[in-house]
Amino acid sequence: MAETAASPTQSSAEQNLSARVSPARQLAEAFTAGSLAGTVELSELPFLTMVGLRADAGSETAQRLAAATGGLPAGSGAVATSGDISVLWLGPSEFLVVAPTEAHESLGGDLIPALREALGNDAGQVVDLSANRTTFELVGPRARAVLEKGCSLDLHPRVFKAGTAFSTEIANIPAMLWKTGEDSFRIFPRASFAEFLGRWLLDAMREYASPEVP
């Protein structure tokens, strides 16, 4: 990871953030150029806090973790949201917590320490996955059409409803896909696949960014 010189007036949290390099940083200008407002737009939301949780459903451990996050989702595709913390269902005993950047303990946030305390010495896991994935946001009336070019899920609104998330493949890349609104999606690829998937999305968007396409 590249490092940058920090100003003496910067807080340690600001220094930690300024030293980070996002997995798709080299595509930022291409994302802007390839987006068309009101049709389809693509951006990276780097450095979100992500935490992997494992706990047996219904156990006291799961209840304590639920109290720390504001709730755990109950079944496949479900997302539990409390304030700015969301928890995505990955399996009967596996979850992905997604929270703002500043929730990370390296920036003074207390979410991860609170989850570790809730787990205690019981069976289960609390794993910081913030550097493992990045987040792409795809929005606009054509966002679904872009994804349909390479996603194995049925993305029709009658099947894939806003507020749900599933593990899938996009362009043969494993990713979590979260439908955050009727025309908005968040995509969570692993960092090592971010550039490939970002370029694929740009290519899939190209026809909709052309004024020649109605």
PDB file of C-alpha atoms in Angstrom:
ATOM      1  CA  MET A   1       0.000   0.000   0.000  1.00  0.00           C
ATOM      2  CA  ALA A   2       1.372   3.389  -0.991  1.00  0.00           C
ATOM      3  CA  GLU A   3       2.070   5.930   1.740  1.00  0.00           C
ATOM      4  CA  THR A   4       1.911   9.700   1.596  1.00  0.00           C
ATOM      5  CA  ALA A   5       3.556  12.282   3.812  1.00  0.00           C
ATOM      6  CA  ALA A   6       1.184  13.577   6.465  1.00  0.00           C
ATOM      7  CA  SER A   7       0.963  17.154   7.671  1.00  0.00           C
ATOM      8  CA  PRO A   8       2.047  17.711  11.285  1.00  0.00           C
ATOM      9  CA  THR A   9      -1.405  19.158  11.928  1.00  0.00           C
ATOM     10  CA  GLN A  10      -3.227  16.023  10.763  1.00  0.00           C
ATOM     11  CA  SER A  11      -4.765  13.759  13.371  1.00  0.00           C
ATOM     12  CA  SER A  12      -3.620  10.149  13.452  1.00  0.00           C
ATOM     13  CA  ALA A  13      -7.008   9.126  12.006  1.00  0.00           C
ATOM     14  CA  GLU A  14      -6.593  11.520   9.078  1.00  0.00           C
ATOM     15  CA  GLN A  15      -3.062  10.229   8.520  1.00  0.00           C
ATOM     16  CA  ASN A  16      -4.321   6.641   8.448  1.00  0.00           C
ATOM     17  CA  LEU A  17      -6.980   7.524   5.884  1.00  0.00           C
ATOM     18  CA  SER A  18      -4.630   9.600   3.702  1.00  0.00           C
ATOM     19  CA  ALA A  19      -2.242   6.640   3.469  1.00  0.00           C
ATOM     20  CA  ARG A  20      -4.886   4.354   1.950  1.00  0.00           C
ATOM     21  CA  VAL A  21      -5.045   3.633  -1.774  1.00  0.00           C
ATOM     22  CA  SER A  22      -8.331   2.344  -3.185  1.00  0.00           C
ATOM     23  CA  PRO A  23      -8.353  -0.774  -5.409  1.00  0.00           C
ATOM     24  CA  ALA A  24      -9.958   1.082  -8.352  1.00  0.00           C
ATOM     25  CA  ARG A  25      -8.314   4.476  -7.922  1.00  0.00           C
ATOM     26  CA  GLN A  26      -6.862   4.329 -11.450  1.00  0.00           C
ATOM     27  CA  LEU A  27     -10.393   4.154 -12.906  1.00  0.00           C
ATOM     28  CA  ALA A  28     -11.817   7.236 -11.162  1.00  0.00           C
ATOM     29  CA  GLU A  29     -11.578   9.501 -14.223  1.00  0.00           C
ATOM     30  CA  ALA A  30     -12.899   6.744 -16.498  1.00  0.00           C
ATOM     31  CA  PHE A  31     -15.885   6.226 -14.181  1.00  0.00           C
ATOM     32  CA  THR A  32     -16.705   9.938 -14.412  1.00  0.00           C
ATOM     33  CA  ALA A  33     -16.244  10.064 -18.181  1.00  0.00           C
ATOM     34  CA  GLY A  34     -18.244   6.886 -18.747  1.00  0.00           C
ATOM     35  CA  SER A  35     -21.220   7.945 -16.607  1.00  0.00           C
ATOM     36  CA  LEU A  36     -24.242   9.770 -17.952  1.00  0.00           C
ATOM     37  CA  ALA A  37     -26.399  11.558 -15.395  1.00  0.00           C
ATOM     38  CA  GLY A  38     -30.002  10.390 -15.476  1.00  0.00           C
ATOM     39  CA  THR A  39     -29.107   7.223 -17.400  1.00  0.00           C
ATOM     40  CA  VAL A  40     -26.379   5.222 -15.644  1.00  0.00           C
ATOM     41  CA  GLU A  41     -23.547   6.325 -13.350  1.00  0.00           C
ATOM     42  CA  LEU A  42     -20.680   4.353 -11.842  1.00  0.00           C
ATOM     43  CA  SER A  43     -18.468   5.293  -8.899  1.00  0.00           C
ATOM     44  CA  GLU A  44     -16.267   3.662  -6.301  1.00  0.00           C
ATOM     45  CA  LEU A  45     -17.065   4.053  -2.615  1.00  0.00           C
ATOM     46  CA  PRO A  46     -13.678   3.153  -1.170  1.00  0.00           C
ATOM     47  CA  PHE A  47     -12.734   2.286   2.384  1.00  0.00           C
ATOM     48  CA  LEU A  48     -16.151   1.362   3.755  1.00  0.00           C
ATOM     49  CA  THR A  49     -15.864  -0.537   7.012  1.00  0.00           C
ATOM     50  CA  MET A  50     -16.702  -4.217   6.453  1.00  0.00           C
ATOM     51  CA  VAL A  51     -16.733  -6.925   9.082  1.00  0.00           C
ATOM     52  CA  GLY A  52     -17.370 -10.634   8.637  1.00  0.00           C
ATOM     53  CA  LEU A  53     -19.442 -12.239  11.383  1.00  0.00           C
ATOM     54  CA  ARG A  54     -20.083 -15.889  12.193  1.00  0.00           C
ATOM     55  CA  ALA A  55     -22.424 -17.039  14.934  1.00  0.00           C
ATOM     56  CA  ASP A  56     -25.023 -19.765  15.242  1.00  0.00           C
ATOM     57  CA  ALA A  57     -28.474 -18.400  14.495  1.00  0.00           C
ATOM     58  CA  GLY A  58     -30.543 -17.914  17.634  1.00  0.00           C
ATOM     59  CA  SER A  59     -27.591 -18.320  19.980  1.00  0.00           C
ATOM     60  CA  GLU A  60     -26.811 -15.899  22.778  1.00  0.00           C
ATOM     61  CA  THR A  61     -23.706 -14.911  20.816  1.00  0.00           C
ATOM     62  CA  ALA A  62     -25.827 -13.980  17.806  1.00  0.00           C
ATOM     63  CA  GLN A  63     -28.126 -11.969  20.043  1.00  0.00           C
ATOM     64  CA  ARG A  64     -25.205  -9.997  21.461  1.00  0.00           C
ATOM     65  CA  LEU A  65     -23.840  -9.327  17.960  1.00  0.00           C
ATOM     66  CA  ALA A  66     -27.309  -8.250  16.867  1.00  0.00           C
ATOM     67  CA  ALA A  67     -27.429  -5.787  19.759  1.00  0.00           C
ATOM     68  CA  ALA A  68     -24.068  -4.344  18.671  1.00  0.00           C
ATOM     69  CA  THR A  69     -25.127  -3.878  15.042  1.00  0.00           C
ATOM     70  CA  GLY A  70     -28.780  -3.058  15.558  1.00  0.00           C
ATOM     71  CA  GLY A  71     -29.955  -6.428  14.218  1.00  0.00           C
ATOM     72  CA  LEU A  72     -29.008  -9.447  12.100  1.00  0.00           C
ATOM     73  CA  PRO A  73     -30.893 -10.444   8.930  1.00  0.00           C
ATOM     74  CA  ALA A  74     -33.128 -13.468   9.252  1.00  0.00           C
ATOM     75  CA  GLY A  75     -32.801 -15.231   5.909  1.00  0.00           C
ATOM     76  CA  SER A  76     -31.420 -15.455   2.388  1.00  0.00           C
ATOM     77  CA  GLY A  77     -31.164 -12.078   0.670  1.00  0.00           C
ATOM     78  CA  ALA A  78     -32.168 -10.134   3.746  1.00  0.00           C
ATOM     79  CA  VAL A  79     -30.418  -6.965   4.894  1.00  0.00           C
ATOM     80  CA  ALA A  80     -30.819  -5.563   8.403  1.00  0.00           C
ATOM     81  CA  THR A  81     -30.195  -1.825   8.627  1.00  0.00           C
ATOM     82  CA  SER A  82     -29.967   0.293  11.754  1.00  0.00           C
ATOM     83  CA  GLY A  83     -28.845   3.875  11.286  1.00  0.00           C
ATOM     84  CA  ASP A  84     -25.740   3.820   9.096  1.00  0.00           C
ATOM     85  CA  ILE A  85     -24.906   0.159   9.791  1.00  0.00           C
ATOM     86  CA  SER A  86     -26.202  -2.586   7.492  1.00  0.00           C
ATOM     87  CA  VAL A  87     -25.767  -6.335   7.862  1.00  0.00           C
ATOM     88  CA  LEU A  88     -26.039  -8.571   4.787  1.00  0.00           C
ATOM     89  CA  TRP A  89     -27.010 -12.245   5.022  1.00  0.00           C
ATOM     90  CA  LEU A  90     -24.345 -14.580   3.601  1.00  0.00           C
ATOM     91  CA  GLY A  91     -25.496 -17.856   5.136  1.00  0.00           C
ATOM     92  CA  PRO A  92     -27.412 -19.252   8.119  1.00  0.00           C
ATOM     93  CA  SER A  93     -24.554 -18.330  10.445  1.00  0.00           C
ATOM     94  CA  GLU A  94     -22.550 -15.870   8.340  1.00  0.00           C
ATOM     95  CA  PHE A  95     -23.035 -12.133   7.833  1.00  0.00           C
ATOM     96  CA  LEU A  96     -21.281  -9.108   6.347  1.00  0.00           C
ATOM     97  CA  VAL A  97     -21.460  -5.823   8.263  1.00  0.00           C
ATOM     98  CA  VAL A  98     -21.150  -2.663   6.127  1.00  0.00           C
ATOM     99  CA  ALA A  99     -20.645   0.688   7.829  1.00  0.00           C
ATOM    100  CA  PRO A 100     -19.184   4.115   6.998  1.00  0.00           C
ATOM    101  CA  THR A 101     -15.446   4.603   6.691  1.00  0.00           C
ATOM    102  CA  GLU A 102     -15.180   6.451   9.993  1.00  0.00           C
ATOM    103  CA  ALA A 103     -16.593   3.445  11.859  1.00  0.00           C
ATOM    104  CA  HIS A 104     -13.252   1.669  11.436  1.00  0.00           C
ATOM    105  CA  GLU A 105     -11.157   1.409  14.581  1.00  0.00           C
ATOM    106  CA  SER A 106      -8.074   2.811  12.807  1.00  0.00           C
ATOM    107  CA  LEU A 107     -10.037   6.055  12.482  1.00  0.00           C
ATOM    108  CA  GLY A 108     -11.291   6.010  16.052  1.00  0.00           C
ATOM    109  CA  GLY A 109     -14.499   4.080  15.425  1.00  0.00           C
ATOM    110  CA  ASP A 110     -15.761   1.643  18.031  1.00  0.00           C
ATOM    111  CA  LEU A 111     -17.812  -0.756  15.887  1.00  0.00           C
ATOM    112  CA  ILE A 112     -15.207  -3.513  15.515  1.00  0.00           C
ATOM    113  CA  PRO A 113     -14.134  -3.409  19.195  1.00  0.00           C
ATOM    114  CA  ALA A 114     -17.812  -3.569  20.180  1.00  0.00           C
ATOM    115  CA  LEU A 115     -18.337  -6.628  17.986  1.00  0.00           C
ATOM    116  CA  ARG A 116     -15.264  -8.343  19.415  1.00  0.00           C
ATOM    117  CA  GLU A 117     -16.525  -7.651  22.908  1.00  0.00           C
ATOM    118  CA  ALA A 118     -19.956  -9.033  21.982  1.00  0.00           C
ATOM    119  CA  LEU A 119     -18.351 -12.226  20.660  1.00  0.00           C
ATOM    120  CA  GLY A 120     -16.157 -12.652  23.731  1.00  0.00           C
ATOM    121  CA  ASN A 121     -14.700 -16.139  23.993  1.00  0.00           C
ATOM    122  CA  ASP A 122     -17.690 -17.850  22.436  1.00  0.00           C
ATOM    123  CA  ALA A 123     -17.610 -19.847  19.215  1.00  0.00           C
ATOM    124  CA  GLY A 124     -17.835 -17.575  16.179  1.00  0.00           C
ATOM    125  CA  GLN A 125     -15.854 -14.944  14.318  1.00  0.00           C
ATOM    126  CA  VAL A 126     -15.457 -11.195  14.030  1.00  0.00           C
ATOM    127  CA  VAL A 127     -13.059 -10.474  11.157  1.00  0.00           C
ATOM    128  CA  ASP A 128     -12.101  -7.073   9.757  1.00  0.00           C
ATOM    129  CA  LEU A 129     -12.637  -7.388   5.977  1.00  0.00           C
ATOM    130  CA  SER A 130     -12.401  -3.691   5.125  1.00  0.00           C
ATOM    131  CA  ALA A 131      -9.290  -4.166   2.969  1.00  0.00           C
ATOM    132  CA  ASN A 132     -10.621  -7.360   1.392  1.00  0.00           C
ATOM    133  CA  ARG A 133     -13.277  -5.739  -0.797  1.00  0.00           C
ATOM    134  CA  THR A 134     -14.156  -2.437  -2.368  1.00  0.00           C
ATOM    135  CA  THR A 135     -17.573  -1.032  -3.243  1.00  0.00           C
ATOM    136  CA  PHE A 136     -18.898   0.049  -6.629  1.00  0.00           C
ATOM    137  CA  GLU A 137     -22.136   2.020  -6.825  1.00  0.00           C
ATOM    138  CA  LEU A 138     -24.142   1.725 -10.037  1.00  0.00           C
ATOM    139  CA  VAL A 139     -27.205   3.956 -10.302  1.00  0.00           C
ATOM    140  CA  GLY A 140     -29.720   5.075 -12.892  1.00  0.00           C
ATOM    141  CA  PRO A 141     -32.570   3.668 -15.007  1.00  0.00           C
ATOM    142  CA  ARG A 142     -30.099   1.623 -17.088  1.00  0.00           C
ATOM    143  CA  ALA A 143     -28.203   0.167 -14.122  1.00  0.00           C
ATOM    144  CA  ARG A 144     -30.151  -3.106 -14.203  1.00  0.00           C
ATOM    145  CA  ALA A 145     -29.624  -3.469 -17.962  1.00  0.00           C
ATOM    146  CA  VAL A 146     -25.874  -3.053 -17.478  1.00  0.00           C
ATOM    147  CA  LEU A 147     -25.763  -5.765 -14.817  1.00  0.00           C
ATOM    148  CA  GLU A 148     -27.960  -8.110 -16.843  1.00  0.00           C
ATOM    149  CA  LYS A 149     -25.188  -8.363 -19.425  1.00  0.00           C
ATOM    150  CA  GLY A 150     -23.112 -10.468 -17.069  1.00  0.00           C
ATOM    151  CA  CYS A 151     -24.941 -11.287 -13.829  1.00  0.00           C
ATOM    152  CA  SER A 152     -26.251 -14.760 -13.082  1.00  0.00           C
ATOM    153  CA  LEU A 153     -29.149 -13.506 -10.934  1.00  0.00           C
ATOM    154  CA  ASP A 154     -32.658 -12.742 -12.143  1.00  0.00           C
ATOM    155  CA  LEU A 155     -32.607  -8.963 -11.648  1.00  0.00           C
ATOM    156  CA  HIS A 156     -36.212  -8.250 -12.579  1.00  0.00           C
ATOM    157  CA  PRO A 157     -37.839  -6.087  -9.846  1.00  0.00           C
ATOM    158  CA  ARG A 158     -40.494  -8.703  -9.161  1.00  0.00           C
ATOM    159  CA  VAL A 159     -37.686 -11.074  -8.115  1.00  0.00           C
ATOM    160  CA  PHE A 160     -34.802  -8.895  -6.966  1.00  0.00           C
ATOM    161  CA  LYS A 161     -36.368  -6.311  -4.695  1.00  0.00           C
ATOM    162  CA  ALA A 162     -34.851  -3.164  -3.223  1.00  0.00           C
ATOM    163  CA  GLY A 163     -33.315  -3.839   0.172  1.00  0.00           C
ATOM    164  CA  THR A 164     -32.032  -7.313  -0.647  1.00  0.00           C
ATOM    165  CA  ALA A 165     -28.514  -8.625  -1.343  1.00  0.00           C
ATOM    166  CA  PHE A 166     -27.146 -11.871  -2.770  1.00  0.00           C
ATOM    167  CA  SER A 167     -23.828 -13.509  -3.536  1.00  0.00           C
ATOM    168  CA  THR A 168     -23.498 -13.856  -7.294  1.00  0.00           C
ATOM    169  CA  GLU A 169     -21.116 -13.551 -10.215  1.00  0.00           C
ATOM    170  CA  ILE A 170     -20.787 -10.515 -12.465  1.00  0.00           C
ATOM    171  CA  ALA A 171     -18.635 -11.054 -15.550  1.00  0.00           C
ATOM    172  CA  ASN A 172     -17.558 -14.334 -13.891  1.00  0.00           C
ATOM    173  CA  ILE A 173     -16.253 -12.370 -10.887  1.00  0.00           C
ATOM    174  CA  PRO A 174     -17.658 -13.404  -7.465  1.00  0.00           C
ATOM    175  CA  ALA A 175     -19.310 -10.447  -5.756  1.00  0.00           C
ATOM    176  CA  MET A 176     -22.039  -9.435  -3.368  1.00  0.00           C
ATOM    177  CA  LEU A 177     -24.804  -7.467  -5.086  1.00  0.00           C
ATOM    178  CA  TRP A 178     -26.999  -5.251  -2.919  1.00  0.00           C
ATOM    179  CA  LYS A 179     -29.995  -3.509  -4.421  1.00  0.00           C
ATOM    180  CA  THR A 180     -30.175  -0.347  -2.334  1.00  0.00           C
ATOM    181  CA  GLY A 181     -33.025   1.294  -4.279  1.00  0.00           C
ATOM    182  CA  GLU A 182     -35.222   0.790  -7.323  1.00  0.00           C
ATOM    183  CA  ASP A 183     -32.430   1.994  -9.643  1.00  0.00           C
ATOM    184  CA  SER A 184     -29.367   1.722  -7.420  1.00  0.00           C
ATOM    185  CA  PHE A 185     -26.981  -1.120  -6.668  1.00  0.00           C
ATOM    186  CA  ARG A 186     -23.858  -1.625  -4.596  1.00  0.00           C
ATOM    187  CA  ILE A 187     -21.372  -4.224  -5.789  1.00  0.00           C
ATOM    188  CA  PHE A 188     -18.744  -5.691  -3.462  1.00  0.00           C
ATOM    189  CA  PRO A 189     -15.935  -7.395  -5.407  1.00  0.00           C
ATOM    190  CA  ARG A 190     -12.726  -8.565  -3.806  1.00  0.00           C
ATOM    191  CA  ALA A 191      -9.996  -5.962  -4.113  1.00  0.00           C
ATOM    192  CA  SER A 192      -7.916  -8.114  -6.454  1.00  0.00           C
ATOM    193  CA  PHE A 193     -10.789  -8.225  -8.982  1.00  0.00           C
ATOM    194  CA  ALA A 194     -11.784  -4.545  -8.682  1.00  0.00           C
ATOM    195  CA  GLU A 195      -9.976  -3.224 -11.746  1.00  0.00           C
ATOM    196  CA  PHE A 196     -11.197  -6.015 -14.017  1.00  0.00           C
ATOM    197  CA  LEU A 197     -14.810  -5.663 -12.888  1.00  0.00           C
ATOM    198  CA  GLY A 198     -14.657  -1.869 -13.047  1.00  0.00           C
ATOM    199  CA  ARG A 199     -13.468  -1.997 -16.656  1.00  0.00           C
ATOM    200  CA  TRP A 200     -16.129  -4.573 -17.517  1.00  0.00           C
ATOM    201  CA  LEU A 201     -18.858  -2.335 -16.075  1.00  0.00           C
ATOM    202  CA  LEU A 202     -17.540   0.633 -18.055  1.00  0.00           C
ATOM    203  CA  ASP A 203     -17.670  -1.416 -21.248  1.00  0.00           C
ATOM    204  CA  ALA A 204     -21.189  -2.628 -20.447  1.00  0.00           C
ATOM    205  CA  MET A 205     -22.284   0.991 -19.855  1.00  0.00           C
ATOM    206  CA  ARG A 206     -20.843   2.349 -23.079  1.00  0.00           C
ATOM    207  CA  GLU A 207     -23.901   1.953 -25.301  1.00  0.00           C
ATOM    208  CA  TYR A 208     -26.088   3.838 -22.811  1.00  0.00           C
ATOM    209  CA  ALA A 209     -23.679   6.781 -22.572  1.00  0.00           C
ATOM    210  CA  SER A 210     -23.937   7.368 -26.325  1.00  0.00           C
ATOM    211  CA  PRO A 211     -26.327  10.119 -27.504  1.00  0.00           C
ATOM    212  CA  GLU A 212     -27.141   7.859 -30.458  1.00  0.00           C
ATOM    213  CA  VAL A 213     -28.862   5.320 -28.208  1.00  0.00           C
ATOM    214  CA  PRO A 214     -32.435   6.297 -27.201  1.00  0.00           C
TER     215      PRO A 214
END
